[in-house]
């Protein structure tokens, strides 16, 4: 009894004497993504792991910031994603939402975030509209977008002599946007689009369309699709001897998890654009090593790396402003240069577009790969200024 | 050179052949469904999951045990068929006397569980499975490059389909089966073990799905969702052919693959829906399906 009283008094005294504790900021971050479907491997639990690593590396607890991470599955459905976002903001006290792959869901979540005056740092979605027509003062688009992908893969392939193209496009909004952006890049660089085929989404057998692409004699077959569609088209292209026949495949949106699913035998020679590859330098390797230990051996995708980097930058802004007010933190995030081990130095534009270099890779031949996850060789670096859409062309209302 | 509706004949022949190849998958899968429905009166919604399991077992054989494709082609159907037998004995038997809606719900639930388990362990983006070296490469047929493996798929599925048809329509065992379908009580009175026949039939139908799964593994990535994507189309094929009709399943399987292939040339956007349009038309004219008997 006596001991208990003493302990309680001491604890109380310590609490009152410590100003750091009294000023503690607690932040609740929600990782909202696909945890069971098509994109679960490239975002999913891995993004939550990445977010936890950001909190750990930032040593948030030592700086008086208490961070709690929650997560949920939006099933790639805008209505499901919206409901969760609303509940998180209204009832659960979530301050920012991270990740959100699938463009349609991302656009919905961005809208709700603006209404509730919170913060959304998107890593997983593709559409460049997030920082264009649909831009928001509360949203940052971190990792990549359709414009940068088209610029990277499209531009590089034309420069390398691939001046005639045939597009295989997934027949829905994302595919159309990607095809539009890539075709523009090809034509601007003096190339020609010989044909397009719109494939039902999702599909499993792409051999008919590949035969058409083969028949077009185009030097490059541009794949404006993603996930399972991309995997099946690349696999079947290899089966039909298309790459062996001299035509090149351009995977306009390819993640490392896709290459892993394909295997190098089928994926070799594929040219693709990424903003992050685990084996780029010592820092990315060290980080990815830690990540892989937590995720059952899987290396991180660029989406997961983006979640880490985005949350880290957010926490720095909270520390600097001693606030979690959305406008204050957003202003600070845009003002401070970004710097982290995964993406290096960068910045955030007024429209919410995070800038960093993009990288053009070619998938290695099986004989060139030294082991599991050793998949890419770097062909070129796209400086941030060239990779992303010029501010004046975005159509974002925040740009004056 | 003549052209048909703006498509050169070479391209057309190529597409016809590709359509037939896809048709072989539809045929084997719908055959399994038809066999199961014919005897058990169960709409086996876990057929897609069992097809996926076939592909996964082949992958596991190769990666964990070093067992190659050819052995897996035999082993995977046996293993997955055995799980089918367990499912029949433990679950389906108990609801056999109920309306077939219960069977549908039960097998649908099972399919979701099986898919969920595989997704949890192996992720959603799939696993690579290479074409066996003996069948790598292809032939230049003049009008198209024909991968050897695809040719093998047509041959293998034709053999399996015709073999199954022969077994059911022309052998004594098949006669027992058909008798049990018509009148189980009477058949049992003749001393034939109908419950055993039912169990084995389900196991066999499931094994057919798994066989298709092994055939598919080198073409499509081995993916937990591969069956879910295909099963709806296969059900449409079964409905068009006539539920429970063996010949119907085989013939419509191949012909719908063909029609789908041609749609991909003339109007690719409709390729995913054309089968369902045909289903609607057939059901309007012949509600029991093309080869089905009205009950």
XYZ file of C-alpha atoms in Angstrom:
695
model
C 0.000 0.000 0.000
C 2.704 2.354 1.048
C 4.916 1.378 -1.890
C 2.036 1.968 -4.309
C 1.425 5.461 -2.946
C 5.081 6.355 -3.241
C 5.275 5.088 -6.787
C 2.138 6.926 -7.808
C 3.321 10.196 -6.314
C 6.694 9.891 -7.968
C 5.112 9.154 -11.319
C 2.790 12.128 -10.995
C 5.637 14.396 -10.017
C 7.719 13.183 -12.923
C 4.857 13.769 -15.301
C 4.355 17.361 -14.126
C 8.051 18.080 -14.146
C 8.509 16.994 -17.747
C 7.577 19.690 -20.268
C 8.377 17.404 -23.228
C 5.605 15.041 -22.313
C 3.116 17.801 -21.826
C 3.717 19.011 -25.388
C 3.609 15.619 -27.030
C 1.971 15.521 -30.433
C 0.202 12.337 -31.355
C -0.271 11.536 -34.990
C -2.467 8.824 -36.440
C -1.545 7.682 -39.930
C -3.818 5.429 -41.999
C -2.366 3.174 -44.686
C -5.242 2.567 -47.106
C -4.596 0.144 -49.948
C -5.361 -3.151 -51.616
C -4.690 -5.956 -49.159
C -6.267 -8.906 -50.926
C -6.516 -8.272 -54.656
C -4.443 -7.549 -57.713
C -2.236 -4.898 -56.098
C -1.771 -6.503 -52.683
C 1.811 -7.516 -53.461
C 3.020 -4.128 -54.605
C 1.244 -2.197 -51.816
C -0.676 -4.186 -49.167
C 1.037 -5.187 -45.941
C 4.407 -4.111 -47.351
C 3.279 -0.480 -47.277
C 2.367 -0.838 -43.600
C 5.802 -2.289 -42.906
C 7.386 0.641 -44.749
C 5.325 3.124 -42.720
C 6.419 1.489 -39.460
C 10.035 1.664 -40.607
C 9.642 5.389 -41.244
C 8.401 5.939 -37.697
C 11.251 3.861 -36.324
C 13.940 5.600 -38.404
C 12.616 9.031 -37.550
C 12.920 8.138 -33.853
C 9.569 9.829 -33.417
C 9.194 8.856 -29.759
C 12.440 10.642 -28.821
C 11.178 13.808 -30.471
C 7.915 13.963 -28.582
C 5.822 12.676 -31.464
C 3.661 9.674 -30.836
C 2.736 7.901 -34.064
C 0.043 5.314 -34.420
C -0.466 3.435 -37.692
C -3.744 1.902 -38.781
C -4.502 0.125 -42.033
C -7.443 -1.035 -44.138
C -8.342 -2.738 -47.413
C -10.115 -0.588 -50.023
C -10.506 -3.548 -52.414
C -9.791 -1.222 -55.347
C -13.341 0.113 -55.058
C -13.894 3.877 -54.809
C -17.011 3.483 -52.644
C -15.250 1.228 -50.146
C -12.226 3.551 -50.060
C -14.422 6.641 -49.515
C -16.324 5.048 -46.653
C -13.131 4.077 -44.861
C -11.564 7.509 -45.408
C -14.630 9.260 -43.979
C -14.780 6.998 -40.976
C -11.067 7.423 -40.315
C -11.253 11.207 -40.449
C -14.598 11.649 -38.655
C -14.507 9.001 -35.972
C -11.047 7.541 -35.594
C -8.993 10.727 -35.516
C -6.772 9.810 -38.457
C -4.573 12.747 -39.513
C -3.239 11.556 -42.820
C -3.889 8.788 -45.318
C -0.999 7.112 -47.099
C -0.573 4.952 -50.214
C -4.011 4.426 -51.943
C -3.244 2.616 -55.203
C -5.880 2.494 -57.995
C -6.545 5.851 -59.591
C -10.309 5.909 -59.103
C -9.994 5.305 -55.361
C -7.170 7.829 -55.047
C -9.239 10.584 -56.688
C -12.128 9.911 -54.295
C -9.905 9.873 -51.202
C -8.168 13.058 -52.313
C -11.551 14.799 -52.570
C -12.646 13.686 -49.086
C -9.284 14.687 -47.610
C -9.795 18.187 -48.966
C -13.318 18.398 -47.499
C -12.118 17.285 -44.074
C -8.963 19.393 -44.291
C -6.565 16.532 -43.577
C -3.562 15.270 -45.541
C -3.245 12.601 -48.245
C 0.170 11.438 -49.415
C -0.401 9.192 -52.387
C 2.159 6.619 -53.402
C 0.276 3.904 -55.235
C -1.982 5.553 -57.815
C -0.997 6.363 -61.381
C -3.208 9.091 -62.762
C -1.451 12.414 -63.315
C -4.833 14.116 -62.760
C -4.147 13.938 -58.997
C -1.817 16.896 -59.405
C -3.441 18.143 -62.603
C -7.140 18.803 -63.173
C -8.083 17.236 -59.835
C -5.268 18.723 -57.754
C -5.879 19.597 -54.121
C -4.072 21.705 -51.519
C -4.246 18.672 -49.219
C -2.767 16.023 -51.501
C 0.809 15.150 -52.370
C 1.485 12.668 -55.155
C 4.722 10.989 -54.218
C 6.109 8.123 -56.228
C 5.222 8.181 -59.942
C 2.458 9.138 -62.369
C 1.298 8.275 -65.879
C 3.044 11.313 -67.348
C 6.418 10.324 -65.912
C 6.021 6.703 -66.975
C 5.188 7.700 -70.539
C 8.004 10.192 -70.606
C 10.488 7.673 -69.290
C 9.744 4.507 -71.206
C 8.239 6.168 -74.279
C 10.926 8.786 -74.709
C 13.808 6.411 -74.155
C 12.563 3.793 -76.554
C 12.044 6.265 -79.379
C 15.520 7.624 -78.769
C 16.897 4.096 -78.952
C 15.422 3.712 -82.430
C 11.961 2.399 -81.557
C 10.114 4.918 -83.671
C 7.080 2.836 -84.676
C 4.628 1.724 -81.987
C 1.645 -0.546 -81.521
C -0.361 -0.161 -78.300
C -2.109 -2.902 -76.373
C -4.352 -0.958 -74.068
C -6.466 -2.175 -71.160
C -9.954 -0.972 -72.026
C -10.635 1.337 -69.057
C -9.764 4.811 -67.809
C -6.232 4.054 -66.607
C -5.214 2.266 -69.809
C -6.645 5.009 -72.014
C -4.794 7.703 -70.054
C -1.522 5.832 -70.214
C -1.900 5.206 -73.949
C -2.753 8.871 -74.545
C 0.290 10.116 -72.609
C 2.640 7.609 -74.203
C 1.386 8.209 -77.748
C 1.927 11.939 -77.253
C 5.514 11.343 -76.175
C 6.185 9.019 -79.111
C 4.782 11.454 -81.656
C 6.557 14.410 -80.121
C 9.846 12.568 -80.444
C 9.193 11.972 -84.130
C 7.835 8.432 -83.814
C 4.651 6.975 -85.268
C 1.787 4.971 -83.788
C 0.889 2.214 -86.267
C -2.051 0.792 -84.408
C -3.887 0.212 -81.166
C -5.934 -2.609 -79.783
C -8.211 -2.183 -76.779
C -8.222 -5.371 -74.756
C -11.015 -6.353 -72.374
C -10.084 -5.758 -68.729
C -9.157 -7.897 -66.929
C -8.023 -10.452 -69.490
C -6.130 -13.719 -69.400
C -5.391 -14.574 -73.005
C -3.614 -11.907 -75.007
C -2.246 -14.064 -77.807
C -4.727 -12.802 -80.421
C -3.787 -9.208 -79.696
C -0.111 -10.088 -79.705
C -0.497 -11.623 -83.153
C -2.038 -8.367 -84.344
C 0.816 -6.434 -82.801
C 3.267 -8.776 -84.474
C 1.496 -8.321 -87.794
C 1.752 -4.546 -87.534
C 5.559 -4.828 -87.815
C 5.905 -2.020 -85.251
C 9.302 -1.901 -83.606
C 7.825 -1.407 -80.148
C 4.742 -2.939 -78.570
C 3.573 -0.562 -75.849
C 1.698 -2.290 -73.029
C -0.722 0.211 -71.517
C -1.948 -2.184 -68.863
C -0.912 -3.316 -65.406
C -0.808 -6.168 -62.928
C -2.149 -9.489 -64.157
C -2.830 -8.144 -67.661
C 0.759 -7.048 -68.030
C 2.095 -10.317 -66.664
C 0.042 -12.393 -69.072
C 0.854 -10.253 -72.096
C 4.592 -10.363 -71.451
C 4.547 -14.074 -70.773
C 2.631 -14.810 -73.946
C 4.785 -12.454 -76.011
C 7.742 -14.555 -75.017
C 5.857 -17.742 -75.891
C 5.050 -16.475 -79.387
C 8.650 -15.501 -79.992
C 7.818 -11.819 -80.349
C 10.849 -10.421 -78.557
C 13.088 -13.003 -80.186
C 11.695 -11.804 -83.521
C 13.159 -8.344 -82.965
C 10.166 -6.430 -81.636
C 10.644 -4.733 -78.261
C 8.130 -4.725 -75.465
C 7.594 -1.559 -73.458
C 5.922 -2.123 -70.103
C 4.542 1.319 -69.438
C 3.687 0.463 -65.832
C 5.669 -2.447 -64.472
C 6.437 -3.113 -60.830
C 9.200 -5.315 -59.508
C 6.554 -7.678 -58.135
C 5.342 -8.191 -61.720
C 8.846 -9.079 -62.888
C 9.142 -11.469 -59.957
C 5.873 -13.115 -60.979
C 6.988 -13.417 -64.598
C 10.419 -14.818 -63.983
C 13.393 -13.548 -65.972
C 12.987 -16.101 -68.723
C 9.770 -14.432 -69.834
C 10.504 -10.861 -68.736
C 14.012 -10.421 -70.126
C 14.558 -7.369 -72.286
C 11.487 -5.543 -71.006
C 12.132 -1.814 -70.689
C 10.432 -0.032 -67.827
C 10.446 3.102 -65.701
C 10.623 3.142 -61.912
C 11.380 5.762 -59.310
C 12.950 3.283 -56.911
C 14.889 0.041 -57.240
C 16.179 -1.740 -54.161
C 19.637 -2.439 -55.626
C 20.501 1.100 -56.712
C 23.027 2.079 -54.038
C 24.250 1.133 -50.579
C 21.511 3.054 -48.830
C 18.650 1.512 -50.802
C 20.206 -1.922 -50.373
C 20.555 -1.546 -46.617
C 16.992 -0.329 -46.270
C 15.597 -3.038 -48.534
C 17.478 -5.671 -46.610
C 15.706 -4.601 -43.427
C 12.402 -4.441 -45.273
C 12.838 -7.943 -46.690
C 13.458 -9.345 -43.210
C 10.076 -8.002 -42.124
C 8.171 -9.025 -45.240
C 9.169 -12.645 -45.621
C 12.024 -12.054 -48.057
C 10.201 -9.850 -50.567
C 12.038 -6.771 -51.744
C 10.117 -3.478 -51.611
C 8.268 -2.021 -54.593
C 8.512 1.660 -55.476
C 5.037 2.140 -53.989
C 6.155 0.809 -50.612
C 9.331 2.886 -50.744
C 7.174 5.942 -51.461
C 5.041 5.327 -48.377
C 8.202 5.295 -46.242
C 9.639 8.398 -47.806
C 6.338 10.318 -47.697
C 5.667 9.588 -44.047
C 9.232 10.472 -43.116
C 8.898 13.866 -44.761
C 5.551 14.449 -43.085
C 7.025 13.683 -39.663
C 9.891 16.091 -40.308
C 7.346 18.806 -41.085
C 5.379 18.027 -37.926
C 8.567 18.229 -35.887
C 9.557 21.530 -37.459
C 6.165 23.184 -37.056
C 5.232 21.521 -33.735
C 1.782 21.231 -35.241
C -0.380 18.819 -37.137
C -2.663 21.411 -38.627
C -3.056 20.425 -42.300
C -2.336 23.812 -43.872
C 0.704 24.473 -41.665
C 2.210 21.050 -42.244
C 1.513 21.098 -45.994
C 3.153 24.516 -46.326
C 6.202 23.226 -44.479
C 6.377 20.053 -46.536
C 6.337 22.017 -49.769
C 8.868 24.524 -48.461
C 11.413 22.020 -47.096
C 13.500 20.103 -49.627
C 12.918 16.374 -49.364
C 15.817 14.091 -48.554
C 15.769 10.446 -47.636
C 17.846 7.324 -48.259
C 15.460 5.914 -50.875
C 14.725 8.749 -53.293
C 17.617 11.079 -52.490
C 17.136 14.817 -52.680
C 13.958 16.268 -54.128
C 11.171 18.753 -53.639
C 7.422 19.156 -53.728
C 5.754 21.455 -56.236
C 2.907 23.823 -55.466
C 0.437 21.400 -57.133
C 1.474 18.606 -54.767
C 3.751 16.794 -57.226
C 6.819 15.341 -55.509
C 9.862 15.618 -57.747
C 12.737 13.185 -57.928
C 14.714 11.470 -60.656
C 13.104 8.576 -62.487
C 15.109 5.612 -63.757
C 14.888 3.615 -66.911
C 15.668 -0.061 -66.484
C 15.920 -3.104 -68.681
C 15.105 -6.505 -67.255
C 18.190 -8.729 -67.142
C 18.647 -12.014 -68.959
C 18.541 -15.052 -66.641
C 22.298 -15.471 -67.200
C 23.010 -11.921 -66.021
C 21.086 -12.208 -62.776
C 23.101 -13.137 -59.720
C 20.230 -14.266 -57.565
C 16.677 -13.718 -56.396
C 15.391 -10.176 -56.974
C 18.458 -9.205 -59.039
C 16.341 -8.119 -61.986
C 17.208 -4.710 -63.429
C 20.071 -3.027 -65.201
C 19.920 0.719 -65.403
C 19.775 2.259 -68.882
C 19.243 5.921 -68.130
C 18.363 8.464 -65.482
C 15.591 10.953 -66.166
C 16.212 14.154 -64.264
C 13.183 15.185 -62.201
C 12.582 18.323 -64.255
C 12.174 16.294 -67.449
C 10.323 13.375 -65.967
C 7.353 15.234 -64.572
C 4.785 17.431 -66.273
C 5.724 21.137 -66.450
C 3.615 23.118 -63.962
C 2.050 25.300 -66.645
C 0.668 22.266 -68.505
C -0.900 20.544 -65.512
C -4.149 22.526 -65.484
C -4.022 22.582 -61.680
C -5.948 25.456 -60.104
C -3.268 25.975 -57.432
C -0.806 27.110 -60.089
C -1.117 30.807 -60.770
C -4.780 -11.552 -102.063
C -8.364 -11.742 -100.936
C -9.406 -10.240 -97.669
C -12.303 -11.123 -95.424
C -13.936 -8.038 -93.930
C -10.621 -6.242 -94.008
C -8.675 -9.001 -92.280
C -5.982 -10.849 -94.248
C -6.508 -14.631 -94.317
C -3.231 -15.359 -92.555
C -4.306 -13.371 -89.536
C -7.659 -15.071 -89.640
C -6.218 -18.597 -89.649
C -3.986 -17.624 -86.768
C -6.933 -16.415 -84.758
C -8.965 -19.519 -85.526
C -6.164 -21.669 -84.195
C -5.789 -19.525 -81.076
C -9.519 -19.675 -80.525
C -9.377 -23.458 -80.623
C -6.598 -23.454 -78.042
C -8.624 -21.356 -75.633
C -11.565 -23.554 -76.463
C -9.634 -26.569 -75.201
C -9.487 -25.030 -71.736
C -13.184 -24.233 -71.833
C -13.901 -27.780 -73.001
C -11.969 -29.582 -70.257
C -13.298 -27.317 -67.529
C -16.905 -27.425 -68.652
C -16.617 -31.172 -69.137
C -15.672 -31.528 -65.471
C -18.598 -29.359 -64.468
C -20.967 -31.305 -66.680
C -19.851 -34.657 -65.266
C -20.320 -33.413 -61.706
C -23.679 -31.832 -62.411
C -24.865 -34.887 -64.315
C -24.431 -37.270 -61.419
C -24.357 -35.202 -58.249
C -26.733 -32.452 -59.301
C -24.232 -30.044 -57.797
C -23.247 -26.805 -59.441
C -19.588 -27.003 -58.529
C -18.586 -23.399 -57.991
C -15.206 -24.388 -56.579
C -14.221 -25.702 -60.018
C -12.211 -22.549 -60.724
C -10.389 -22.834 -57.411
C -9.648 -26.482 -58.152
C -8.253 -25.515 -61.551
C -6.031 -22.993 -59.745
C -4.991 -25.685 -57.250
C -3.903 -27.876 -60.153
C -1.572 -25.130 -61.367
C -0.245 -24.541 -57.852
C 0.363 -28.218 -57.178
C 2.376 -28.374 -60.414
C 4.364 -25.355 -59.259
C 4.936 -26.865 -55.806
C 6.000 -30.189 -57.317
C 8.624 -28.387 -59.372
C 9.880 -25.942 -56.765
C 9.727 -27.992 -53.583
C 10.237 -31.530 -54.865
C 11.910 -31.086 -58.242
C 9.148 -33.041 -59.985
C 8.890 -31.970 -63.624
C 5.923 -30.939 -65.741
C 5.179 -34.371 -67.191
C 4.961 -36.055 -63.820
C 2.946 -33.135 -62.489
C 0.475 -33.577 -65.328
C -0.355 -36.927 -63.777
C 0.305 -36.181 -60.099
C -1.535 -32.878 -59.718
C -4.921 -34.222 -60.892
C -4.539 -37.174 -58.515
C -3.675 -34.962 -55.540
C -6.339 -32.366 -56.225
C -8.824 -35.095 -57.097
C -8.135 -36.633 -53.683
C -8.990 -33.346 -51.984
C -12.174 -33.400 -54.072
C -13.016 -36.837 -52.707
C -12.468 -35.557 -49.177
C -14.750 -32.593 -49.845
C -17.450 -34.879 -51.220
C -17.242 -37.270 -48.277
C -17.069 -34.590 -45.583
C -19.363 -31.909 -46.935
C -21.251 -32.478 -50.168
C -22.648 -35.843 -49.056
C -24.440 -34.151 -46.200
C -26.338 -31.786 -48.424
C -26.976 -34.159 -51.336
C -30.680 -34.446 -50.535
C -31.204 -30.673 -50.415
C -31.946 -28.251 -53.226
C -28.919 -27.674 -55.491
C -28.750 -24.083 -54.372
C -27.112 -25.382 -51.176
C -24.423 -27.146 -53.138
C -23.775 -23.994 -55.105
C -23.422 -21.901 -51.945
C -21.228 -24.451 -50.233
C -18.857 -24.816 -53.169
C -18.789 -21.048 -53.700
C -17.770 -20.568 -50.068
C -15.116 -23.235 -50.430
C -13.747 -21.498 -53.511
C -13.402 -18.224 -51.598
C -11.605 -19.955 -48.733
C -9.219 -21.832 -51.029
C -8.399 -18.666 -52.978
C -7.883 -16.710 -49.769
C -5.487 -19.287 -48.358
C -3.383 -19.384 -51.525
C -3.342 -15.591 -51.748
C -2.165 -15.350 -48.173
C 0.750 -17.679 -48.717
C 1.779 -16.858 -52.248
C 0.674 -13.257 -52.787
C -1.562 -11.986 -55.535
C 0.769 -11.361 -58.442
C 1.478 -14.961 -59.281
C 4.436 -17.290 -59.700
C 6.475 -18.165 -62.774
C 6.229 -21.637 -64.322
C 8.317 -22.270 -67.402
C 7.271 -24.230 -70.479
C 8.836 -27.722 -70.346
C 12.047 -27.733 -72.431
C 10.761 -30.489 -74.756
C 7.966 -28.162 -75.885
C 9.851 -24.866 -75.985
C 10.037 -22.965 -79.241
C 7.544 -23.223 -82.047
C 6.780 -23.849 -85.694
C 6.392 -21.327 -88.429
C 3.138 -22.337 -90.071
C 3.412 -19.670 -92.729
C 0.412 -17.760 -91.486
C 1.513 -17.669 -87.867
C 4.167 -18.693 -85.388
C 2.734 -21.617 -83.488
C 4.305 -22.273 -80.095
C 4.781 -26.017 -79.683
C 3.258 -25.856 -76.250
C -0.039 -24.512 -77.550
C -0.208 -27.326 -80.064
C 0.287 -29.774 -77.237
C -2.559 -28.144 -75.302
C -4.984 -28.860 -78.151
C -3.812 -32.461 -78.495
C -3.854 -33.147 -74.748
C -7.287 -31.699 -74.223
C -8.766 -33.495 -77.225
C -7.432 -36.790 -75.897
C -8.806 -36.151 -72.422
C -12.176 -34.939 -73.691
C -12.695 -37.850 -76.066
C -11.429 -40.305 -73.460
C -13.953 -39.012 -70.955
C -16.735 -39.127 -73.490
C -15.806 -42.729 -74.369
C -15.661 -43.697 -70.689
C -19.099 -42.345 -69.950
C -20.949 -43.225 -73.134
C -19.345 -46.473 -74.241
C -18.107 -48.448 -71.228
C -19.843 -50.528 -68.604
C -18.722 -48.175 -65.844
C -20.212 -45.316 -67.832
C -23.446 -47.233 -68.180
C -23.628 -47.648 -64.383
C -22.955 -43.957 -64.042
C -25.706 -43.013 -66.424
C -28.078 -45.433 -64.740
C -27.298 -43.916 -61.369
C -28.077 -40.494 -62.800
C -31.446 -41.658 -64.068
C -32.553 -43.621 -61.027
C -30.171 -43.988 -58.097
C -32.485 -46.124 -55.974
C -33.082 -48.693 -58.675
C -29.398 -48.792 -59.593
C -28.498 -49.436 -55.986
C -31.025 -52.259 -55.883
C -29.016 -53.947 -58.625
C -26.081 -54.102 -56.266
C -24.142 -51.137 -57.539
C -22.485 -48.979 -54.918
C -23.973 -45.619 -55.898
C -22.455 -43.483 -53.091
C -18.992 -44.723 -54.077
C -19.756 -43.957 -57.699
C -20.829 -40.455 -56.727
C -17.675 -39.850 -54.705
C -15.409 -41.076 -57.484
C -17.251 -39.002 -60.059
C -16.734 -35.847 -58.050
C -13.073 -36.720 -57.611
C -12.791 -37.295 -61.358
C -14.470 -33.986 -62.234
C -12.137 -32.167 -59.871
C -9.150 -33.983 -61.364
C -10.203 -32.731 -64.804
C -10.131 -29.164 -63.474
C -6.691 -29.742 -61.990
C -5.463 -31.210 -65.290
C -6.549 -28.028 -67.064
C -4.733 -26.083 -64.347
C -1.450 -27.873 -65.036
C -1.911 -27.289 -68.774
C -2.506 -23.593 -68.072
C 0.410 -23.071 -65.673
C 3.080 -22.404 -68.341
C 0.804 -20.111 -70.391
C -0.788 -17.990 -67.689
C 1.049 -17.153 -64.508
C 0.220 -19.390 -61.564
C -2.046 -17.021 -59.740
C -4.605 -17.409 -56.925
C -7.192 -15.523 -58.978
C -6.764 -17.476 -62.221
C -9.753 -19.705 -61.592
C -12.058 -16.963 -60.408
C -11.502 -15.070 -63.659
C -12.276 -18.063 -65.818
C -15.095 -19.789 -63.985
C -17.854 -17.390 -65.030
C -17.035 -17.920 -68.708
C -16.923 -21.663 -68.192
C -20.336 -21.608 -66.542
C -21.679 -19.725 -69.527
C -20.234 -22.460 -71.763
C -21.913 -25.165 -69.681
C -25.241 -23.364 -69.776
C -25.031 -22.901 -73.550
C -24.084 -26.537 -74.059
C -26.792 -27.773 -71.731
C -26.151 -28.514 -68.055
C -24.900 -32.046 -67.606
C -24.444 -32.850 -71.300
C -21.007 -34.376 -71.957
C -21.023 -33.844 -75.703
C -22.500 -30.372 -75.223
C -19.657 -29.345 -72.954
C -16.982 -30.497 -75.386
C -18.518 -29.102 -78.559
C -19.537 -25.735 -77.100
C -16.209 -25.438 -75.298
C -14.284 -25.582 -78.537
C -16.734 -23.573 -80.603
C -17.079 -20.749 -78.113
C -13.303 -20.480 -77.896
C -13.382 -20.114 -81.663
C -16.108 -17.476 -81.655
C -14.302 -15.547 -78.942
C -11.083 -15.685 -80.958
C -12.798 -14.292 -84.034
C -14.399 -11.511 -82.016
C -10.917 -10.483 -80.950
C -10.091 -9.794 -84.597
C -13.233 -8.016 -85.673
C -14.238 -6.150 -82.513
C -11.797 -6.768 -79.651
C -13.732 -4.705 -77.112
C -16.579 -7.216 -77.228
C -14.400 -10.296 -76.800
C -15.163 -10.567 -73.091
C -18.925 -10.256 -73.556
C -19.622 -12.205 -76.727
C -20.025 -15.502 -74.861
C -22.659 -14.009 -72.610
C -24.542 -12.545 -75.548
C -24.630 -16.017 -77.088
C -25.769 -17.431 -73.766
C -28.720 -15.037 -73.682
C -29.675 -15.859 -77.260
C -29.434 -19.622 -76.718
C -31.444 -19.491 -73.509
C -34.163 -17.526 -75.272
C -34.487 -20.137 -78.006
C -33.539 -23.338 -76.165
C -33.799 -22.866 -72.390
C -32.202 -26.270 -71.718
C -29.110 -25.389 -73.756
C -28.013 -26.633 -77.169
C -27.452 -30.251 -76.164
C -29.497 -30.314 -72.997
C -32.653 -32.226 -72.300
C -35.608 -30.365 -70.826
C -36.418 -31.704 -67.367
